[in-house]
Amino acid sequence: MAAPDHSACLDHAALDRLMPLHLDVGPDGVIRHVGPTLAKVAGGAALERAAFFDHFELRRPKGLTNIAALTDTPPRALRLRLTAPREVAFTGVATRLTDGGALINLSFGIGVVDVVRDHDLTSTDFAPTDLTVEMLYLREAQTAAMDEWRKLSERLAGARDAAEERAFTDPLTGLNNRRTIDKVAAELIGAREAFSLMLVDLDYFKQVNDALGHPAGDDVLRTVATVLREETRRNDVVCRVGGDEFAVLMTGVCETTLAKEIAGRILLRLEEEITVAGGMARVSASIGITASCLYPVARIEDMMRDADMALYRSKNAGRSQYTFVTKDQVDRRGQDTVF
Amino acid sequence: MHGLVHKAIQSFICDTYGVQAWDAVAASADNLPLRFEAMLSYCDHLTDQVIDAAARHLAKPRATLLEDVGTYLVSHPNVTAPRRLLRFAGSTVEEFLHTLDDLPDRVRLALPELHLPPIQLTETGPGAFRVTSGILFDGYGYVLVGLLRAMSDEYGALTTIEYLGEDAGQISIGIGLHDGRFREGRDFRLGAPVA
């Protein structure tokens, strides 16, 4: 003989305690009782004595329209939705009662976070055995921890940027350094954007250093940096690449007119006397210019070397002038590697 | 030691006495970093150093300082996570106290690297409890006292909470719960406020 079955002895108060999200539905499909949390979410007692299928849309399994169908061969899980008065999605499980009705227990499933917030549910709305509150705790704890991690990585990224910025900047003049040229040139070449490279080498800089001292030399370098910044365009990249050697990367420039204009202005400005610590200094500059469009495949090392050669032509031809690298020279170098 | 411990002391000083006060504390002892990171680990001996440096600079006994840190963690508006996470433990102060035993597990669920020593609540009489706990660092018990006092306020409870002392690696705290609903507690909703 089977052990006596006491399960039918639970009254509504006991069910409310055990399953605050349950429904007791009669064989006729009329809701006889609603658990307190479900009543709260539904916005009052509107569900009691109403027809189950008027308020709940069964989304899976589909096509069931009466209570008997729900309990005859009960599916493992029900997906349903409260349609009125408020829309809420549920996961549920149904079992047949002795009188042919159904006991349906519901849970909010994965949408629980929003439901709890929207309906302002408290921990007493859930059975003590329900892990919903623990899940909400865990979610909030994880969010707080993630937040800390995110802030930490932002601070680390900020520190890295600052370190990179330092590494790309010449402390004396505030100009970029040689690494910037390589980086920007690589970006431009990668994006197939034309640019010109201008190398500027000071004439008579050694004499200033020798005659007036290094602080005077530093003043000259700072003034040259200012001139270069002022005479180039906003998007041009001005760098100090050596002791008294500077480079300007002119973005979008591949014709000589504009480059000539800029180089000419720089030369004029650098012929002016410079006020330095302990007196006045006079320098000038020799310039070599090349452009990415001269090369079948532009490489910054080639461009630097060619611009440098052009610069020395300027120096040899009497200083304070600019020289352009020509297409011919580039093509010839392609064959015998000698400029 | 979990950086959260050091960061808590740092934040307490910044939020209560100003960033300059913290900078002075950090500068007053060798090998204290200028800023602690909550998610990094630090040498254990730094914990004592930072507490000592802070107590010295603020001219406060360690006990008072650490109790204030405990209160700060729950009640300061700049710190929301600990208060909310602790409130999840119970809907009433009684429930909260009875789930104190779970506190280390709850904390570990949130931060797997932060291992709080075991903590135990014993009911010693009607409305009378004793909390015993292992020691995370010297003075840890006072942080718990401050934290429990602030949580009692959270629930609007009328309690007396006192540090009973330390014995054989265990600290004891006495709690007298006179009225769990002495006044309205602070608002707490399960659903986190939308950021």
Short mmCIF file of C-alpha atoms in Angstrom, two decimals:
data_model
loop_
_atom_site.label_atom_id
_atom_site.label_comp_id
_atom_site.label_asym_id
_atom_site.label_seq_id
_atom_site.Cartn_x
_atom_site.Cartn_y
_atom_site.Cartn_z
CA MET A 1 0.00 0.00 0.00
CA ALA A 2 1.29 3.46 -0.89
CA ALA A 3 2.08 5.92 1.87
CA PRO A 4 -0.81 8.31 2.56
CA ASP A 5 -0.62 11.47 0.45
CA HIS A 6 -0.97 14.64 2.52
CA SER A 7 -0.23 17.10 -0.23
CA ALA A 8 -3.87 18.02 -0.80
CA CYS A 9 -4.15 19.38 2.75
CA LEU A 10 -2.43 22.72 2.01
CA ASP A 11 -4.68 25.73 2.35
CA HIS A 12 -4.20 29.03 0.53
CA ALA A 13 -2.32 30.62 3.43
CA ALA A 14 0.22 27.79 3.35
CA LEU A 15 0.56 28.07 -0.43
CA ASP A 16 1.06 31.84 -0.12
CA ARG A 17 3.96 31.22 2.25
CA LEU A 18 5.56 28.56 0.12
CA MET A 19 4.87 30.00 -3.30
CA PRO A 20 4.00 33.70 -3.27
CA LEU A 21 3.82 33.64 -7.09
CA HIS A 22 1.29 30.81 -7.46
CA LEU A 23 -2.17 30.56 -9.01
CA ASP A 24 -4.98 28.21 -8.09
CA VAL A 25 -7.17 27.73 -11.17
CA GLY A 26 -10.44 25.82 -11.12
CA PRO A 27 -11.35 23.13 -13.73
CA ASP A 28 -13.49 25.77 -15.45
CA GLY A 29 -10.42 27.97 -15.99
CA VAL A 30 -11.45 30.55 -13.39
CA ILE A 31 -8.72 31.75 -11.06
CA ARG A 32 -9.62 30.86 -7.47
CA HIS A 33 -6.63 32.29 -5.69
CA VAL A 34 -3.55 34.35 -6.47
CA GLY A 35 -0.33 34.34 -4.42
CA PRO A 36 0.44 37.68 -2.74
CA THR A 37 3.46 38.63 -4.85
CA LEU A 38 1.67 37.78 -8.06
CA ALA A 39 -1.28 39.90 -6.89
CA LYS A 40 1.13 42.76 -6.20
CA VAL A 41 2.73 42.53 -9.63
CA ALA A 42 -0.67 42.31 -11.29
CA GLY A 43 -1.66 45.48 -9.52
CA GLY A 44 -4.29 44.40 -7.00
CA ALA A 45 -6.79 41.57 -6.89
CA ALA A 46 -7.93 41.96 -10.48
CA LEU A 47 -6.97 38.37 -11.26
CA GLU A 48 -9.10 36.57 -8.72
CA ARG A 49 -12.37 35.19 -10.16
CA ALA A 50 -11.21 36.12 -13.66
CA ALA A 51 -10.63 33.59 -16.44
CA PHE A 52 -7.01 32.40 -16.52
CA PHE A 53 -6.71 32.54 -20.31
CA ASP A 54 -8.11 36.10 -20.38
CA HIS A 55 -5.10 37.34 -18.46
CA PHE A 56 -2.34 34.96 -19.37
CA GLU A 57 -1.04 34.34 -22.84
CA LEU A 58 0.57 30.93 -23.12
CA ARG A 59 3.58 31.38 -25.36
CA ARG A 60 5.02 27.90 -25.02
CA PRO A 61 3.66 25.32 -25.49
CA LYS A 62 1.30 27.06 -27.88
CA GLY A 63 -2.30 26.21 -28.64
CA LEU A 64 -3.48 25.07 -25.22
CA THR A 65 -6.76 26.72 -24.35
CA ASN A 66 -8.13 24.89 -21.33
CA ILE A 67 -6.91 23.86 -17.94
CA ALA A 68 -7.27 20.13 -18.59
CA ALA A 69 -4.85 20.41 -21.53
CA LEU A 70 -2.39 22.12 -19.22
CA THR A 71 -2.46 19.35 -16.62
CA ASP A 72 -3.22 16.16 -18.60
CA THR A 73 0.29 15.84 -19.93
CA PRO A 74 1.95 18.74 -18.14
CA PRO A 75 4.88 20.20 -20.08
CA ARG A 76 8.12 20.57 -18.14
CA ALA A 77 7.97 24.33 -18.28
CA LEU A 78 5.44 26.94 -19.30
CA ARG A 79 6.37 30.25 -20.84
CA LEU A 80 3.58 32.68 -20.35
CA ARG A 81 2.82 36.33 -20.16
CA LEU A 82 0.47 38.30 -18.04
CA THR A 83 -1.26 40.51 -20.60
CA ALA A 84 -3.57 42.59 -18.45
CA PRO A 85 -3.57 44.79 -16.51
CA ARG A 86 0.26 44.83 -16.80
CA GLU A 87 2.54 42.91 -19.09
CA VAL A 88 4.96 40.63 -17.26
CA ALA A 89 6.74 37.53 -18.56
CA PHE A 90 6.84 34.39 -16.44
CA THR A 91 8.24 30.91 -16.41
CA GLY A 92 5.88 28.46 -14.76
CA VAL A 93 5.13 24.91 -13.83
CA ALA A 94 1.62 23.43 -13.55
CA THR A 95 0.26 20.45 -11.72
CA ARG A 96 -3.23 18.94 -11.54
CA LEU A 97 -5.29 19.30 -8.39
CA THR A 98 -7.58 16.51 -7.23
CA ASP A 99 -10.70 18.41 -8.33
CA GLY A 100 -9.35 18.79 -11.88
CA GLY A 101 -8.09 22.31 -11.36
CA ALA A 102 -4.45 23.37 -11.68
CA LEU A 103 -1.86 24.72 -9.32
CA ILE A 104 0.52 26.90 -11.31
CA ASN A 105 3.68 28.23 -9.72
CA LEU A 106 5.45 31.07 -11.48
CA SER A 107 8.83 32.75 -11.49
CA PHE A 108 10.00 35.91 -13.19
CA GLY A 109 12.75 34.08 -15.00
CA ILE A 110 15.52 36.11 -16.47
CA GLY A 111 13.53 39.36 -16.49
CA VAL A 112 13.51 39.45 -12.69
CA VAL A 113 15.79 42.46 -12.34
CA ASP A 114 13.42 44.78 -14.18
CA VAL A 115 10.31 43.37 -12.52
CA VAL A 116 11.77 43.87 -9.05
CA ARG A 117 12.60 47.47 -9.87
CA ASP A 118 9.40 48.30 -11.71
CA HIS A 119 7.14 46.84 -9.02
CA ASP A 120 9.38 47.78 -6.10
CA LEU A 121 9.41 44.23 -4.73
CA THR A 122 11.11 43.54 -1.41
CA SER A 123 12.79 40.46 -0.01
CA THR A 124 9.56 39.55 1.83
CA ASP A 125 7.85 39.21 -1.56
CA PHE A 126 9.95 36.14 -2.21
CA ALA A 127 9.91 32.84 -0.37
CA PRO A 128 12.95 32.53 1.91
CA THR A 129 14.04 29.53 -0.18
CA ASP A 130 13.86 31.53 -3.39
CA LEU A 131 17.36 32.60 -4.49
CA THR A 132 16.11 35.72 -6.29
CA VAL A 133 17.31 38.08 -3.59
CA GLU A 134 20.71 36.37 -3.52
CA MET A 135 20.84 36.69 -7.30
CA LEU A 136 20.10 40.40 -7.09
CA TYR A 137 22.78 40.72 -4.41
CA LEU A 138 25.27 38.92 -6.57
CA ARG A 139 24.43 41.00 -9.60
CA GLU A 140 24.87 44.22 -7.69
CA ALA A 141 28.11 43.01 -6.11
CA GLN A 142 29.45 42.03 -9.52
CA THR A 143 28.45 45.38 -10.98
CA ALA A 144 30.24 47.22 -8.17
CA ALA A 145 33.36 45.07 -8.62
CA MET A 146 33.29 45.53 -12.42
CA ASP A 147 32.96 49.23 -11.85
CA GLU A 148 36.11 49.23 -9.74
CA TRP A 149 37.96 47.21 -12.38
CA ARG A 150 36.81 49.60 -15.07
CA LYS A 151 38.00 52.60 -13.08
CA LEU A 152 41.31 50.87 -12.44
CA SER A 153 41.87 50.19 -16.15
CA GLU A 154 40.91 53.76 -16.99
CA ARG A 155 43.47 55.06 -14.53
CA LEU A 156 46.09 52.68 -15.91
CA ALA A 157 45.27 53.73 -19.48
CA GLY A 158 45.59 57.38 -18.41
CA ALA A 159 48.98 56.69 -16.86
CA ARG A 160 50.08 54.86 -20.02
CA ASP A 161 48.96 57.76 -22.23
CA ALA A 162 50.86 60.22 -20.06
CA ALA A 163 53.99 58.07 -20.26
CA GLU A 164 53.60 57.76 -24.03
CA GLU A 165 53.07 61.49 -24.34
CA ARG A 166 56.31 62.06 -22.43
CA ALA A 167 58.14 59.59 -24.63
CA PHE A 168 56.90 61.38 -27.76
CA THR A 169 57.77 64.85 -26.57
CA ASP A 170 61.07 66.67 -26.52
CA PRO A 171 61.26 68.29 -23.07
CA LEU A 172 63.30 71.31 -24.24
CA THR A 173 61.10 72.53 -27.08
CA GLY A 174 57.82 70.73 -26.33
CA LEU A 175 57.94 69.46 -29.91
CA ASN A 176 57.32 65.86 -30.87
CA ASN A 177 60.35 63.65 -31.40
CA ARG A 178 61.55 61.24 -34.06
CA ARG A 179 59.19 58.48 -32.85
CA THR A 180 56.21 60.66 -33.71
CA ILE A 181 57.39 61.00 -37.30
CA ASP A 182 57.58 57.22 -37.65
CA LYS A 183 54.18 56.74 -36.06
CA VAL A 184 52.33 59.45 -38.00
CA ALA A 185 54.06 58.55 -41.29
CA ALA A 186 53.11 54.90 -40.82
CA GLU A 187 49.50 55.94 -40.23
CA LEU A 188 49.42 58.19 -43.31
CA ILE A 189 51.07 55.60 -45.54
CA GLY A 190 48.67 52.97 -44.24
CA ALA A 191 45.73 55.24 -45.05
CA ARG A 192 47.26 56.06 -48.48
CA GLU A 193 47.29 59.75 -47.63
CA ALA A 194 49.85 61.99 -49.32
CA PHE A 195 52.27 64.01 -47.23
CA SER A 196 55.52 65.90 -47.57
CA LEU A 197 58.52 65.62 -45.29
CA MET A 198 60.67 68.67 -44.64
CA LEU A 199 64.01 68.40 -42.81
CA VAL A 200 65.33 71.63 -41.32
CA ASP A 201 68.94 71.86 -40.18
CA LEU A 202 70.25 74.99 -38.47
CA ASP A 203 73.31 76.73 -39.87
CA TYR A 204 75.86 78.29 -37.46
CA PHE A 205 74.20 76.71 -34.42
CA LYS A 206 77.53 75.38 -33.16
CA GLN A 207 78.95 78.90 -33.26
CA VAL A 208 76.11 80.20 -31.06
CA ASN A 209 76.77 77.46 -28.54
CA ASP A 210 80.49 78.09 -28.58
CA ALA A 211 80.29 81.87 -28.37
CA LEU A 212 77.31 82.39 -26.04
CA GLY A 213 77.04 79.08 -24.19
CA HIS A 214 74.52 76.30 -24.07
CA PRO A 215 71.70 78.28 -22.40
CA ALA A 216 71.83 80.62 -25.42
CA GLY A 217 71.76 77.58 -27.70
CA ASP A 218 68.70 76.29 -25.88
CA ASP A 219 67.01 79.66 -26.39
CA VAL A 220 67.71 79.43 -30.12
CA LEU A 221 66.19 75.94 -30.26
CA ARG A 222 63.08 77.12 -28.43
CA THR A 223 62.70 80.07 -30.80
CA VAL A 224 63.12 77.82 -33.83
CA ALA A 225 60.45 75.54 -32.41
CA THR A 226 58.11 78.51 -32.08
CA VAL A 227 58.83 79.66 -35.64
CA LEU A 228 58.20 76.17 -37.02
CA ARG A 229 54.95 75.90 -35.15
CA GLU A 230 53.80 79.32 -36.28
CA GLU A 231 54.74 78.92 -39.93
CA THR A 232 53.21 75.48 -40.41
CA ARG A 233 49.56 74.53 -40.47
CA ARG A 234 47.59 73.19 -37.57
CA ASN A 235 47.67 69.56 -38.72
CA ASP A 236 51.33 69.52 -39.64
CA VAL A 237 53.56 67.54 -37.28
CA VAL A 238 56.63 69.43 -36.09
CA CYS A 239 59.41 67.41 -34.48
CA ARG A 240 62.90 67.84 -33.17
CA VAL A 241 64.78 64.89 -34.59
CA GLY A 242 68.33 65.71 -33.50
CA GLY A 243 70.44 68.34 -31.75
CA ASP A 244 69.74 71.17 -34.18
CA GLU A 245 67.72 69.23 -36.71
CA PHE A 246 63.96 69.48 -37.08
CA ALA A 247 61.40 67.77 -39.27
CA VAL A 248 57.96 68.85 -40.41
CA LEU A 249 55.48 66.34 -41.69
CA MET A 250 53.03 68.24 -43.88
CA THR A 251 49.86 66.24 -44.22
CA GLY A 252 47.95 66.28 -47.47
CA VAL A 253 50.72 68.16 -49.29
CA CYS A 254 52.15 66.60 -52.41
CA GLU A 255 52.67 69.57 -54.64
CA THR A 256 55.62 71.87 -54.38
CA THR A 257 53.84 75.24 -54.35
CA LEU A 258 52.52 75.02 -50.83
CA ALA A 259 55.69 73.35 -49.54
CA LYS A 260 57.77 76.10 -51.15
CA GLU A 261 55.64 78.75 -49.54
CA ILE A 262 55.97 77.23 -46.08
CA ALA A 263 59.72 76.58 -46.47
CA GLY A 264 60.25 80.13 -47.72
CA ARG A 265 58.48 81.64 -44.73
CA ILE A 266 60.50 79.50 -42.32
CA LEU A 267 63.79 80.55 -43.93
CA LEU A 268 62.88 84.24 -43.72
CA ARG A 269 61.85 84.04 -40.09
CA LEU A 270 64.99 82.11 -39.10
CA GLU A 271 67.24 84.78 -40.59
CA GLU A 272 65.92 87.24 -38.02
CA GLU A 273 68.06 87.92 -34.99
CA ILE A 274 67.14 85.90 -31.93
CA THR A 275 67.26 87.29 -28.42
CA VAL A 276 69.06 84.79 -26.21
CA ALA A 277 70.54 84.61 -22.73
CA GLY A 278 73.53 86.92 -22.85
CA GLY A 279 72.92 88.70 -26.14
CA MET A 280 71.65 88.25 -29.68
CA ALA A 281 72.18 85.26 -31.93
CA ARG A 282 71.92 84.83 -35.65
CA VAL A 283 71.38 81.51 -37.38
CA SER A 284 69.81 80.36 -40.62
CA ALA A 285 68.53 77.05 -41.90
CA SER A 286 69.06 74.60 -44.72
CA ILE A 287 66.05 72.61 -45.82
CA GLY A 288 65.46 69.41 -47.78
CA ILE A 289 61.96 68.38 -48.86
CA THR A 290 60.49 65.21 -50.26
CA ALA A 291 56.93 64.02 -50.88
CA SER A 292 55.31 60.62 -50.49
CA CYS A 293 53.81 60.70 -54.00
CA LEU A 294 57.29 60.56 -55.54
CA TYR A 295 57.62 56.97 -54.36
CA PRO A 296 56.00 53.89 -55.88
CA VAL A 297 55.89 52.56 -52.32
CA ALA A 298 56.54 55.25 -49.75
CA ARG A 299 58.71 54.29 -46.80
CA ILE A 300 59.64 56.79 -44.13
CA GLU A 301 63.27 55.56 -43.96
CA ASP A 302 63.72 56.28 -47.70
CA MET A 303 62.02 59.64 -47.39
CA MET A 304 64.20 60.65 -44.44
CA ARG A 305 67.35 59.66 -46.29
CA ASP A 306 66.34 61.48 -49.48
CA ALA A 307 65.26 64.63 -47.62
CA ASP A 308 68.59 64.54 -45.80
CA MET A 309 70.47 64.37 -49.10
CA ALA A 310 68.47 67.31 -50.44
CA LEU A 311 69.20 69.20 -47.22
CA TYR A 312 72.94 68.76 -47.78
CA ARG A 313 72.58 70.06 -51.30
CA SER A 314 71.08 73.20 -49.75
CA LYS A 315 73.99 73.45 -47.32
CA ASN A 316 76.56 72.94 -50.08
CA ALA A 317 74.85 75.48 -52.32
CA GLY A 318 75.37 78.24 -49.72
CA ARG A 319 72.85 77.62 -46.91
CA SER A 320 69.57 79.39 -46.06
CA GLN A 321 67.70 77.71 -48.89
CA TYR A 322 65.54 74.71 -49.63
CA THR A 323 65.99 71.86 -52.12
CA PHE A 324 63.34 69.45 -53.36
CA VAL A 325 63.91 65.78 -53.98
CA THR A 326 62.92 65.10 -57.61
CA LYS A 327 61.04 62.20 -59.15
CA ASP A 328 64.13 61.43 -61.21
CA GLN A 329 66.33 61.07 -58.18
CA VAL A 330 63.86 58.74 -56.51
CA ASP A 331 63.53 56.60 -59.64
CA ARG A 332 67.28 56.37 -60.09
CA ARG A 333 67.81 55.43 -56.49
CA GLY A 334 65.30 52.65 -57.05
CA GLN A 335 67.75 51.11 -59.53
CA ASP A 336 71.18 51.52 -58.03
CA THR A 337 70.44 52.54 -54.40
CA VAL A 338 72.89 55.44 -54.71
CA PHE A 339 71.28 58.85 -54.71
CA MET B 1 45.91 42.23 2.08
CA HIS B 2 43.07 43.13 -0.23
CA GLY B 3 43.44 46.69 -1.49
CA LEU B 4 39.82 47.37 -0.56
CA VAL B 5 40.88 47.55 3.09
CA HIS B 6 43.50 50.22 2.40
CA LYS B 7 41.31 52.00 -0.09
CA ALA B 8 38.53 52.17 2.53
CA ILE B 9 40.84 53.99 4.95
CA GLN B 10 42.06 56.27 2.18
CA SER B 11 38.52 57.12 1.03
CA PHE B 12 37.39 57.67 4.61
CA ILE B 13 40.14 60.24 5.14
CA CYS B 14 39.59 61.91 1.74
CA ASP B 15 35.81 62.17 2.22
CA THR B 16 35.97 63.21 5.87
CA TYR B 17 39.10 65.35 6.14
CA GLY B 18 39.92 66.21 2.53
CA VAL B 19 42.39 64.98 -0.04
CA GLN B 20 45.18 67.09 1.46
CA ALA B 21 44.81 65.22 4.75
CA TRP B 22 45.23 61.93 2.91
CA ASP B 23 48.22 63.23 0.98
CA ALA B 24 49.82 64.18 4.28
CA VAL B 25 49.10 60.71 5.71
CA ALA B 26 50.56 59.01 2.64
CA ALA B 27 53.64 61.21 2.75
CA SER B 28 54.16 60.73 6.48
CA ALA B 29 55.21 57.09 6.24
CA ASP B 30 57.78 55.43 4.02
CA ASN B 31 56.53 53.09 1.30
CA LEU B 32 52.87 54.12 1.53
CA PRO B 33 51.64 54.62 -2.03
CA LEU B 34 50.08 57.98 -2.85
CA ARG B 35 46.85 56.21 -3.89
CA PHE B 36 45.66 52.71 -3.06
CA GLU B 37 43.82 50.69 -5.67
CA ALA B 38 40.80 48.78 -4.38
CA MET B 39 41.27 45.87 -6.76
CA LEU B 40 44.97 45.27 -6.17
CA SER B 41 46.65 43.40 -3.34
CA TYR B 42 49.16 44.99 -0.99
CA CYS B 43 51.66 43.69 1.53
CA ASP B 44 50.01 42.92 4.86
CA HIS B 45 52.35 45.16 6.82
CA LEU B 46 51.06 48.19 4.90
CA THR B 47 47.70 47.79 6.67
CA ASP B 48 49.22 48.53 10.07
CA GLN B 49 51.35 51.29 8.61
CA VAL B 50 48.46 53.13 7.01
CA ILE B 51 46.31 52.85 10.15
CA ASP B 52 49.17 54.10 12.34
CA ALA B 53 49.99 56.95 9.98
CA ALA B 54 46.34 58.02 9.81
CA ALA B 55 45.87 57.81 13.60
CA ARG B 56 49.02 59.84 14.13
CA HIS B 57 48.12 62.50 11.60
CA LEU B 58 44.53 62.86 12.81
CA ALA B 59 45.62 62.58 16.48
CA LYS B 60 42.98 59.92 17.12
CA PRO B 61 43.26 56.63 18.94
CA ARG B 62 43.34 53.67 16.51
CA ALA B 63 40.10 52.36 18.00
CA THR B 64 38.19 55.58 17.32
CA LEU B 65 39.64 55.93 13.85
CA LEU B 66 38.72 52.37 12.85
CA GLU B 67 35.25 52.62 14.33
CA ASP B 68 34.73 55.77 12.26
CA VAL B 69 35.89 53.90 9.17
CA GLY B 70 33.27 51.20 9.85
CA THR B 71 30.53 53.80 10.22
CA TYR B 72 31.73 55.62 7.13
CA LEU B 73 31.50 52.48 4.98
CA VAL B 74 27.77 52.20 5.65
CA SER B 75 26.60 55.74 6.15
CA HIS B 76 28.62 58.07 3.92
CA PRO B 77 26.74 59.17 0.79
CA ASN B 78 29.87 58.71 -1.36
CA VAL B 79 29.94 54.99 -0.59
CA THR B 80 26.84 53.13 -1.71
CA ALA B 81 27.87 49.56 -2.49
CA PRO B 82 28.63 48.24 1.06
CA ARG B 83 25.43 49.66 2.52
CA ARG B 84 23.28 48.22 -0.23
CA LEU B 85 25.03 44.87 -0.25
CA LEU B 86 24.72 44.54 3.52
CA ARG B 87 21.03 45.43 3.38
CA PHE B 88 20.43 42.46 1.09
CA ALA B 89 21.21 40.24 4.09
CA GLY B 90 17.90 40.89 5.78
CA SER B 91 14.72 42.91 5.69
CA THR B 92 14.79 43.57 9.46
CA VAL B 93 17.62 44.18 11.89
CA GLU B 94 16.91 40.81 13.55
CA GLU B 95 17.22 39.06 10.20
CA PHE B 96 20.38 41.01 9.47
CA LEU B 97 21.97 39.93 12.76
CA HIS B 98 21.01 36.31 12.24
CA THR B 99 22.66 36.26 8.82
CA LEU B 100 25.93 37.74 10.14
CA ASP B 101 27.38 34.22 10.11
CA ASP B 102 27.03 34.31 6.31
CA LEU B 103 28.88 37.61 5.98
CA PRO B 104 32.28 36.16 4.98
CA ASP B 105 30.59 33.98 2.34
CA ARG B 106 28.57 36.90 1.05
CA VAL B 107 31.70 39.01 0.80
CA ARG B 108 33.57 36.23 -0.96
CA LEU B 109 30.73 35.92 -3.47
CA ALA B 110 31.26 39.58 -4.34
CA LEU B 111 35.06 39.63 -4.10
CA PRO B 112 36.62 36.16 -4.27
CA GLU B 113 39.98 37.50 -3.06
CA LEU B 114 38.67 39.15 0.09
CA HIS B 115 38.61 36.54 2.87
CA LEU B 116 36.95 37.81 6.02
CA PRO B 117 37.58 35.68 9.11
CA PRO B 118 34.64 33.55 10.33
CA ILE B 119 32.06 35.51 12.30
CA GLN B 120 29.43 34.12 14.66
CA LEU B 121 26.35 35.47 16.38
CA THR B 122 25.28 33.96 19.71
CA GLU B 123 22.03 34.88 21.41
CA THR B 124 22.94 35.39 25.09
CA GLY B 125 19.53 36.42 26.35
CA PRO B 126 16.34 38.11 25.18
CA GLY B 127 17.46 40.84 22.81
CA ALA B 128 21.09 40.25 23.79
CA PHE B 129 23.71 38.97 21.38
CA ARG B 130 27.41 38.43 21.23
CA VAL B 131 29.31 38.62 17.95
CA THR B 132 32.64 36.83 17.84
CA SER B 133 35.00 37.08 14.91
CA GLY B 134 38.51 36.23 13.88
CA ILE B 135 40.90 39.10 13.26
CA LEU B 136 41.68 40.41 9.78
CA PHE B 137 44.14 43.03 11.05
CA ASP B 138 44.92 44.73 14.34
CA GLY B 139 41.86 46.78 15.29
CA TYR B 140 39.50 44.96 12.91
CA GLY B 141 36.96 44.54 15.75
CA TYR B 142 36.48 48.31 15.94
CA VAL B 143 35.65 48.48 12.25
CA LEU B 144 32.97 45.86 12.88
CA VAL B 145 31.60 47.89 15.81
CA GLY B 146 31.30 51.02 13.66
CA LEU B 147 29.76 49.03 10.84
CA LEU B 148 27.21 47.32 13.11
CA ARG B 149 26.23 50.63 14.72
CA ALA B 150 25.67 52.19 11.31
CA MET B 151 23.66 49.17 10.14
CA SER B 152 21.51 49.42 13.25
CA ASP B 153 20.76 53.02 12.26
CA GLU B 154 20.02 51.83 8.75
CA TYR B 155 17.19 49.68 10.07
CA GLY B 156 16.06 52.37 12.49
CA ALA B 157 16.80 50.08 15.43
CA LEU B 158 17.63 51.14 18.99
CA THR B 159 20.69 49.18 20.05
CA THR B 160 23.69 49.34 22.33
CA ILE B 161 26.82 47.97 20.73
CA GLU B 162 30.11 47.71 22.57
CA TYR B 163 33.51 46.23 21.99
CA LEU B 164 34.10 43.58 24.63
CA GLY B 165 37.71 42.77 23.90
CA GLU B 166 40.00 40.28 22.31
CA ASP B 167 40.87 36.81 23.50
CA ALA B 168 42.79 33.99 21.83
CA GLY B 169 42.56 35.48 18.36
CA GLN B 170 38.84 36.23 18.67
CA ILE B 171 37.24 39.61 19.17
CA SER B 172 33.89 39.91 20.92
CA ILE B 173 31.20 42.53 20.47
CA GLY B 174 28.14 42.80 22.69
CA ILE B 175 24.82 43.85 21.16
CA GLY B 176 21.72 44.85 23.07
CA LEU B 177 18.72 45.13 20.79
CA HIS B 178 16.12 47.23 22.58
CA ASP B 179 13.79 48.07 19.73
CA GLY B 180 14.18 46.81 16.17
CA ARG B 181 11.79 49.46 14.83
CA PHE B 182 12.58 52.39 17.04
CA ARG B 183 12.16 54.75 14.12
CA GLU B 184 11.89 54.73 10.35
CA GLY B 185 14.95 53.09 8.79
CA ARG B 186 16.68 54.33 5.67
CA ASP B 187 14.97 53.58 2.40
CA PHE B 188 16.15 50.41 0.68
CA ARG B 189 14.83 48.98 -2.56
CA LEU B 190 15.91 45.63 -3.91
CA GLY B 191 16.02 47.00 -7.43
CA ALA B 192 19.23 48.97 -7.75
CA PRO B 193 18.72 52.61 -8.64
CA VAL B 194 19.32 53.10 -12.35
CA ALA B 195 22.71 54.68 -12.81
#
